[in-house]
């Protein structure tokens, strides 16, 4: 894409090839679009093209650059969409994952293997020194508005939206505590979809960690 679309033409091409908006425009946030890709397949673009100029050229470019860096460091990790291109400072293009947001699934619609898939993805992210930090937690122990998890049609759980990923070097004890925050998603998946009859809860957090995260969310 970056070779086929010169930098100055990217905004026009993105808009022209938009199939539909996945997240409408917000002055202080990225726009998500389902777009036609070079080979006529579908892809997802995340951009700040419609944001106010100052915000777009400062905050927008910084956030896009950070997220591109995260996807590049995590290239090949299962359960994450592939970065297809970074054709413009305010645009990244990702693989489109047909599927359903986990928060919209009902009882019996998520198989047990989703837990092991999520664990593998998080463990590989953590080995790469990256924390997701935005898997839809809220203060009452359930999922919040955005889980940032998709159950794909081909039977794989995907994590999306690395905009809030933490990539800075941290002291190992602090990194391990924050990694538990990511792993909280495993416990919540098990509780919501499998309950007491679900897979063995080897991923359960220590009680002190659960209480700490609930307290922090409330304050």
PDB file of C-alpha atoms in Angstrom:
ATOM      1  CA  UNK A   1       0.000   0.000   0.000  1.00  0.00           C
ATOM      2  CA  UNK A   2       2.720   2.479   0.879  1.00  0.00           C
ATOM      3  CA  UNK A   3       4.381   1.910  -2.510  1.00  0.00           C
ATOM      4  CA  UNK A   4       1.141   1.975  -4.476  1.00  0.00           C
ATOM      5  CA  UNK A   5      -0.339   5.001  -2.723  1.00  0.00           C
ATOM      6  CA  UNK A   6       1.958   8.057  -2.476  1.00  0.00           C
ATOM      7  CA  UNK A   7       1.749   9.789   0.900  1.00  0.00           C
ATOM      8  CA  UNK A   8      -0.268  12.762  -0.366  1.00  0.00           C
ATOM      9  CA  UNK A   9      -2.964  10.520  -1.890  1.00  0.00           C
ATOM     10  CA  UNK A  10      -3.544   8.250   1.126  1.00  0.00           C
ATOM     11  CA  UNK A  11      -6.369  10.278   2.776  1.00  0.00           C
ATOM     12  CA  UNK A  12      -8.346  10.377  -0.467  1.00  0.00           C
ATOM     13  CA  UNK A  13      -7.766   6.679  -1.153  1.00  0.00           C
ATOM     14  CA  UNK A  14      -8.783   5.664   2.361  1.00  0.00           C
ATOM     15  CA  UNK A  15     -12.035   7.611   2.130  1.00  0.00           C
ATOM     16  CA  UNK A  16     -12.775   6.409  -1.408  1.00  0.00           C
ATOM     17  CA  UNK A  17     -12.245   2.761  -0.452  1.00  0.00           C
ATOM     18  CA  UNK A  18     -14.244   2.901   2.793  1.00  0.00           C
ATOM     19  CA  UNK A  19     -16.965   0.249   2.877  1.00  0.00           C
ATOM     20  CA  UNK A  20     -18.375   1.342   6.222  1.00  0.00           C
ATOM     21  CA  UNK A  21     -17.345   2.945   9.484  1.00  0.00           C
ATOM     22  CA  UNK A  22     -16.620   0.577  12.348  1.00  0.00           C
ATOM     23  CA  UNK A  23     -16.169   3.463  14.778  1.00  0.00           C
ATOM     24  CA  UNK A  24     -17.578   6.864  13.809  1.00  0.00           C
ATOM     25  CA  UNK A  25     -15.454   9.993  13.833  1.00  0.00           C
ATOM     26  CA  UNK A  26     -14.685  11.579  17.209  1.00  0.00           C
ATOM     27  CA  UNK A  27     -12.622  14.781  17.501  1.00  0.00           C
ATOM     28  CA  UNK A  28     -10.409  13.190  20.170  1.00  0.00           C
ATOM     29  CA  UNK A  29     -10.244   9.630  18.879  1.00  0.00           C
ATOM     30  CA  UNK A  30      -9.320   7.472  15.926  1.00  0.00           C
ATOM     31  CA  UNK A  31     -11.760   6.534  13.191  1.00  0.00           C
ATOM     32  CA  UNK A  32     -12.027   2.838  12.325  1.00  0.00           C
ATOM     33  CA  UNK A  33     -13.024   1.944   8.780  1.00  0.00           C
ATOM     34  CA  UNK A  34     -13.632  -1.265   6.897  1.00  0.00           C
ATOM     35  CA  UNK A  35     -11.859  -0.656   3.594  1.00  0.00           C
ATOM     36  CA  UNK A  36     -11.186  -2.363   0.283  1.00  0.00           C
ATOM     37  CA  UNK A  37      -7.596  -3.558   0.138  1.00  0.00           C
ATOM     38  CA  UNK A  38      -5.301  -3.701  -2.895  1.00  0.00           C
ATOM     39  CA  UNK A  39      -6.444  -7.190  -3.918  1.00  0.00           C
ATOM     40  CA  UNK A  40     -10.096  -6.314  -3.235  1.00  0.00           C
ATOM     41  CA  UNK A  41     -10.079  -8.120   0.100  1.00  0.00           C
ATOM     42  CA  UNK A  42     -11.229  -6.289   3.214  1.00  0.00           C
ATOM     43  CA  UNK A  43      -8.947  -4.625   5.751  1.00  0.00           C
ATOM     44  CA  UNK A  44      -9.370  -2.284   8.708  1.00  0.00           C
ATOM     45  CA  UNK A  45      -7.879   1.192   8.720  1.00  0.00           C
ATOM     46  CA  UNK A  46      -7.371   3.189  11.892  1.00  0.00           C
ATOM     47  CA  UNK A  47      -6.745   6.859  11.292  1.00  0.00           C
ATOM     48  CA  UNK A  48      -6.944  10.433  12.541  1.00  0.00           C
ATOM     49  CA  UNK A  49      -7.539  11.920   9.089  1.00  0.00           C
ATOM     50  CA  UNK A  50     -10.694  13.764  10.136  1.00  0.00           C
ATOM     51  CA  UNK A  51      -9.408  15.065  13.472  1.00  0.00           C
ATOM     52  CA  UNK A  52      -8.589  18.771  13.954  1.00  0.00           C
ATOM     53  CA  UNK A  53      -5.220  19.554  12.294  1.00  0.00           C
ATOM     54  CA  UNK A  54      -3.241  20.247  15.482  1.00  0.00           C
ATOM     55  CA  UNK A  55      -4.535  17.134  17.248  1.00  0.00           C
ATOM     56  CA  UNK A  56      -4.068  14.999  14.128  1.00  0.00           C
ATOM     57  CA  UNK A  57      -0.449  16.041  13.590  1.00  0.00           C
ATOM     58  CA  UNK A  58       0.604  15.690  17.225  1.00  0.00           C
ATOM     59  CA  UNK A  59      -1.428  13.285  19.341  1.00  0.00           C
ATOM     60  CA  UNK A  60      -2.773  11.361  16.348  1.00  0.00           C
ATOM     61  CA  UNK A  61       0.630  10.728  14.800  1.00  0.00           C
ATOM     62  CA  UNK A  62       2.115   9.799  18.164  1.00  0.00           C
ATOM     63  CA  UNK A  63      -0.633   7.242  18.881  1.00  0.00           C
ATOM     64  CA  UNK A  64      -0.440   5.707  15.416  1.00  0.00           C
ATOM     65  CA  UNK A  65       3.342   5.431  15.654  1.00  0.00           C
ATOM     66  CA  UNK A  66       3.104   3.740  19.073  1.00  0.00           C
ATOM     67  CA  UNK A  67       0.514   1.236  17.902  1.00  0.00           C
ATOM     68  CA  UNK A  68       2.437   0.425  14.732  1.00  0.00           C
ATOM     69  CA  UNK A  69       5.494  -0.217  16.903  1.00  0.00           C
ATOM     70  CA  UNK A  70       3.514  -2.617  19.093  1.00  0.00           C
ATOM     71  CA  UNK A  71       2.180  -4.607  16.140  1.00  0.00           C
ATOM     72  CA  UNK A  72       5.646  -4.826  14.604  1.00  0.00           C
ATOM     73  CA  UNK A  73       7.181  -6.123  17.827  1.00  0.00           C
ATOM     74  CA  UNK A  74       4.403  -8.686  18.123  1.00  0.00           C
ATOM     75  CA  UNK A  75       4.480  -9.836  14.503  1.00  0.00           C
ATOM     76  CA  UNK A  76       3.694 -13.529  14.313  1.00  0.00           C
ATOM     77  CA  UNK A  77       1.999 -13.785  17.712  1.00  0.00           C
ATOM     78  CA  UNK A  78      -1.197 -15.828  17.319  1.00  0.00           C
ATOM     79  CA  UNK A  79      -4.404 -14.087  18.274  1.00  0.00           C
ATOM     80  CA  UNK A  80      -3.409 -10.637  17.017  1.00  0.00           C
ATOM     81  CA  UNK A  81      -4.381  -9.152  13.629  1.00  0.00           C
ATOM     82  CA  UNK A  82      -1.504  -8.612  11.208  1.00  0.00           C
ATOM     83  CA  UNK A  83      -0.258  -5.109  10.488  1.00  0.00           C
ATOM     84  CA  UNK A  84      -0.643  -4.741   6.725  1.00  0.00           C
ATOM     85  CA  UNK A  85       0.700  -1.238   6.198  1.00  0.00           C
ATOM     86  CA  UNK A  86       1.587   2.132   7.690  1.00  0.00           C
ATOM     87  CA  UNK A  87       1.074   4.208   4.540  1.00  0.00           C
ATOM     88  CA  UNK A  88       0.772   7.628   6.174  1.00  0.00           C
ATOM     89  CA  UNK A  89       1.775   9.136   9.554  1.00  0.00           C
ATOM     90  CA  UNK A  90      -1.888   9.262  10.566  1.00  0.00           C
ATOM     91  CA  UNK A  91      -2.986   5.853   9.246  1.00  0.00           C
ATOM     92  CA  UNK A  92      -2.379   2.178   9.990  1.00  0.00           C
ATOM     93  CA  UNK A  93      -3.986  -0.720   8.135  1.00  0.00           C
ATOM     94  CA  UNK A  94      -4.730  -4.061   9.804  1.00  0.00           C
ATOM     95  CA  UNK A  95      -5.938  -7.473   8.764  1.00  0.00           C
ATOM     96  CA  UNK A  96      -9.726  -7.739   8.933  1.00  0.00           C
ATOM     97  CA  UNK A  97     -10.921 -10.455  11.325  1.00  0.00           C
ATOM     98  CA  UNK A  98     -14.505 -11.556  10.552  1.00  0.00           C
ATOM     99  CA  UNK A  99     -16.137 -12.525  13.811  1.00  0.00           C
ATOM    100  CA  UNK A 100     -18.116 -11.361  16.836  1.00  0.00           C
ATOM    101  CA  UNK A 101     -17.085  -9.213  19.783  1.00  0.00           C
ATOM    102  CA  UNK A 102     -16.847 -11.382  22.880  1.00  0.00           C
ATOM    103  CA  UNK A 103     -19.130  -9.041  24.836  1.00  0.00           C
ATOM    104  CA  UNK A 104     -21.942  -9.842  22.357  1.00  0.00           C
ATOM    105  CA  UNK A 105     -21.674 -13.629  22.681  1.00  0.00           C
ATOM    106  CA  UNK A 106     -24.246 -15.569  24.619  1.00  0.00           C
ATOM    107  CA  UNK A 107     -24.004 -18.723  26.739  1.00  0.00           C
ATOM    108  CA  UNK A 108     -22.533 -21.663  24.856  1.00  0.00           C
ATOM    109  CA  UNK A 109     -21.159 -19.505  22.037  1.00  0.00           C
ATOM    110  CA  UNK A 110     -17.550 -19.496  23.202  1.00  0.00           C
ATOM    111  CA  UNK A 111     -15.739 -22.864  23.260  1.00  0.00           C
ATOM    112  CA  UNK A 112     -13.285 -23.807  26.045  1.00  0.00           C
ATOM    113  CA  UNK A 113     -10.267 -23.578  23.714  1.00  0.00           C
ATOM    114  CA  UNK A 114     -10.716 -19.789  23.690  1.00  0.00           C
ATOM    115  CA  UNK A 115      -9.190 -19.740  27.181  1.00  0.00           C
ATOM    116  CA  UNK A 116      -5.982 -21.480  26.142  1.00  0.00           C
ATOM    117  CA  UNK A 117      -5.776 -19.293  23.042  1.00  0.00           C
ATOM    118  CA  UNK A 118      -6.085 -16.137  25.132  1.00  0.00           C
ATOM    119  CA  UNK A 119      -3.496 -17.397  27.599  1.00  0.00           C
ATOM    120  CA  UNK A 120      -1.021 -18.118  24.776  1.00  0.00           C
ATOM    121  CA  UNK A 121      -1.510 -14.685  23.211  1.00  0.00           C
ATOM    122  CA  UNK A 122      -1.031 -12.871  26.517  1.00  0.00           C
ATOM    123  CA  UNK A 123       2.001 -14.930  27.495  1.00  0.00           C
ATOM    124  CA  UNK A 124       3.700 -14.197  24.165  1.00  0.00           C
ATOM    125  CA  UNK A 125       2.883 -10.500  24.463  1.00  0.00           C
ATOM    126  CA  UNK A 126       4.364 -10.433  27.948  1.00  0.00           C
ATOM    127  CA  UNK A 127       7.495 -12.284  26.820  1.00  0.00           C
ATOM    128  CA  UNK A 128       7.916  -9.519  24.240  1.00  0.00           C
ATOM    129  CA  UNK A 129       7.708  -6.946  27.041  1.00  0.00           C
ATOM    130  CA  UNK A 130       4.274  -5.590  26.056  1.00  0.00           C
ATOM    131  CA  UNK A 131       1.154  -5.291  28.229  1.00  0.00           C
ATOM    132  CA  UNK A 132      -2.260  -4.858  26.606  1.00  0.00           C
ATOM    133  CA  UNK A 133      -3.873  -3.023  29.565  1.00  0.00           C
ATOM    134  CA  UNK A 134      -7.289  -2.582  27.926  1.00  0.00           C
ATOM    135  CA  UNK A 135      -9.280  -5.808  27.953  1.00  0.00           C
ATOM    136  CA  UNK A 136     -12.570  -4.364  29.079  1.00  0.00           C
ATOM    137  CA  UNK A 137     -12.335  -4.603  32.856  1.00  0.00           C
ATOM    138  CA  UNK A 138     -14.722  -2.774  35.131  1.00  0.00           C
ATOM    139  CA  UNK A 139     -15.157  -2.482  38.872  1.00  0.00           C
ATOM    140  CA  UNK A 140     -17.836  -5.171  39.355  1.00  0.00           C
ATOM    141  CA  UNK A 141     -15.767  -8.056  38.040  1.00  0.00           C
ATOM    142  CA  UNK A 142     -17.428  -8.306  34.619  1.00  0.00           C
ATOM    143  CA  UNK A 143     -16.493  -6.989  31.192  1.00  0.00           C
ATOM    144  CA  UNK A 144     -16.797  -3.304  30.458  1.00  0.00           C
ATOM    145  CA  UNK A 145     -18.127  -1.621  27.324  1.00  0.00           C
ATOM    146  CA  UNK A 146     -15.229  -2.671  25.093  1.00  0.00           C
ATOM    147  CA  UNK A 147     -13.631  -6.043  25.679  1.00  0.00           C
ATOM    148  CA  UNK A 148     -11.236  -5.626  22.720  1.00  0.00           C
ATOM    149  CA  UNK A 149     -11.644  -9.347  22.072  1.00  0.00           C
ATOM    150  CA  UNK A 150     -13.145 -10.954  18.977  1.00  0.00           C
ATOM    151  CA  UNK A 151     -14.131 -14.574  18.470  1.00  0.00           C
ATOM    152  CA  UNK A 152     -13.243 -15.137  14.819  1.00  0.00           C
ATOM    153  CA  UNK A 153     -15.400 -17.174  12.457  1.00  0.00           C
ATOM    154  CA  UNK A 154     -12.510 -19.591  11.905  1.00  0.00           C
ATOM    155  CA  UNK A 155     -12.272 -20.438  15.619  1.00  0.00           C
ATOM    156  CA  UNK A 156      -9.572 -18.193  17.081  1.00  0.00           C
ATOM    157  CA  UNK A 157      -9.799 -15.609  19.832  1.00  0.00           C
ATOM    158  CA  UNK A 158      -8.203 -12.296  18.808  1.00  0.00           C
ATOM    159  CA  UNK A 159      -7.123  -9.293  20.846  1.00  0.00           C
ATOM    160  CA  UNK A 160      -7.493  -5.945  19.132  1.00  0.00           C
ATOM    161  CA  UNK A 161      -6.669  -2.291  19.789  1.00  0.00           C
ATOM    162  CA  UNK A 162      -3.100  -1.923  21.029  1.00  0.00           C
ATOM    163  CA  UNK A 163      -3.444   1.849  21.369  1.00  0.00           C
ATOM    164  CA  UNK A 164      -3.220   1.574  25.142  1.00  0.00           C
ATOM    165  CA  UNK A 165      -0.466  -1.049  25.197  1.00  0.00           C
ATOM    166  CA  UNK A 166       2.344  -0.433  27.669  1.00  0.00           C
ATOM    167  CA  UNK A 167       5.772  -0.949  26.098  1.00  0.00           C
ATOM    168  CA  UNK A 168       8.175   1.032  28.270  1.00  0.00           C
ATOM    169  CA  UNK A 169      10.779  -0.883  30.321  1.00  0.00           C
ATOM    170  CA  UNK A 170       9.501  -1.554  33.830  1.00  0.00           C
ATOM    171  CA  UNK A 171      11.042  -3.109  36.941  1.00  0.00           C
ATOM    172  CA  UNK A 172      10.232  -6.854  36.817  1.00  0.00           C
ATOM    173  CA  UNK A 173       8.048  -6.830  39.970  1.00  0.00           C
ATOM    174  CA  UNK A 174       5.895  -4.014  38.588  1.00  0.00           C
ATOM    175  CA  UNK A 175       5.672  -5.685  35.175  1.00  0.00           C
ATOM    176  CA  UNK A 176       4.475  -8.922  36.794  1.00  0.00           C
ATOM    177  CA  UNK A 177       1.765  -7.098  38.737  1.00  0.00           C
ATOM    178  CA  UNK A 178       0.513  -5.306  35.614  1.00  0.00           C
ATOM    179  CA  UNK A 179       0.631  -8.577  33.679  1.00  0.00           C
ATOM    180  CA  UNK A 180      -1.859  -9.938  36.206  1.00  0.00           C
ATOM    181  CA  UNK A 181      -4.209  -7.175  35.100  1.00  0.00           C
ATOM    182  CA  UNK A 182      -4.132  -8.599  31.563  1.00  0.00           C
ATOM    183  CA  UNK A 183      -4.583 -12.135  32.883  1.00  0.00           C
ATOM    184  CA  UNK A 184      -7.718 -11.039  34.706  1.00  0.00           C
ATOM    185  CA  UNK A 185      -9.429 -11.423  31.321  1.00  0.00           C
ATOM    186  CA  UNK A 186      -8.942 -15.205  31.567  1.00  0.00           C
ATOM    187  CA  UNK A 187     -10.785 -15.371  34.857  1.00  0.00           C
ATOM    188  CA  UNK A 188     -13.603 -13.224  33.532  1.00  0.00           C
ATOM    189  CA  UNK A 189     -13.996 -15.335  30.391  1.00  0.00           C
ATOM    190  CA  UNK A 190     -14.184 -18.496  32.485  1.00  0.00           C
ATOM    191  CA  UNK A 191     -16.691 -17.017  34.937  1.00  0.00           C
ATOM    192  CA  UNK A 192     -18.929 -15.553  32.250  1.00  0.00           C
ATOM    193  CA  UNK A 193     -19.035 -18.457  29.821  1.00  0.00           C
ATOM    194  CA  UNK A 194     -18.229 -21.574  31.827  1.00  0.00           C
ATOM    195  CA  UNK A 195     -18.899 -20.900  35.507  1.00  0.00           C
ATOM    196  CA  UNK A 196     -18.172 -23.609  38.051  1.00  0.00           C
ATOM    197  CA  UNK A 197     -18.406 -26.332  35.384  1.00  0.00           C
ATOM    198  CA  UNK A 198     -15.794 -24.763  33.135  1.00  0.00           C
ATOM    199  CA  UNK A 199     -12.138 -25.667  32.611  1.00  0.00           C
ATOM    200  CA  UNK A 200      -9.853 -25.849  35.613  1.00  0.00           C
ATOM    201  CA  UNK A 201      -9.232 -22.280  36.865  1.00  0.00           C
ATOM    202  CA  UNK A 202      -5.442 -22.457  36.735  1.00  0.00           C
ATOM    203  CA  UNK A 203      -5.495 -18.895  35.433  1.00  0.00           C
ATOM    204  CA  UNK A 204      -7.272 -17.463  38.499  1.00  0.00           C
ATOM    205  CA  UNK A 205      -5.581 -14.458  40.029  1.00  0.00           C
ATOM    206  CA  UNK A 206      -4.314 -14.426  43.595  1.00  0.00           C
ATOM    207  CA  UNK A 207      -7.092 -13.026  45.821  1.00  0.00           C
ATOM    208  CA  UNK A 208      -5.004  -9.973  46.724  1.00  0.00           C
ATOM    209  CA  UNK A 209      -4.588  -9.076  43.025  1.00  0.00           C
ATOM    210  CA  UNK A 210      -8.324  -9.372  42.362  1.00  0.00           C
ATOM    211  CA  UNK A 211      -9.112  -7.099  45.312  1.00  0.00           C
ATOM    212  CA  UNK A 212      -6.426  -4.604  44.271  1.00  0.00           C
ATOM    213  CA  UNK A 213      -7.718  -4.254  40.704  1.00  0.00           C
ATOM    214  CA  UNK A 214     -11.310  -3.856  41.826  1.00  0.00           C
ATOM    215  CA  UNK A 215     -10.238  -1.155  44.285  1.00  0.00           C
ATOM    216  CA  UNK A 216      -8.187   0.713  41.670  1.00  0.00           C
ATOM    217  CA  UNK A 217     -11.062   0.668  39.200  1.00  0.00           C
ATOM    218  CA  UNK A 218     -13.373   2.212  41.795  1.00  0.00           C
ATOM    219  CA  UNK A 219     -10.984   5.036  42.662  1.00  0.00           C
TER     220      UNK A 219
END
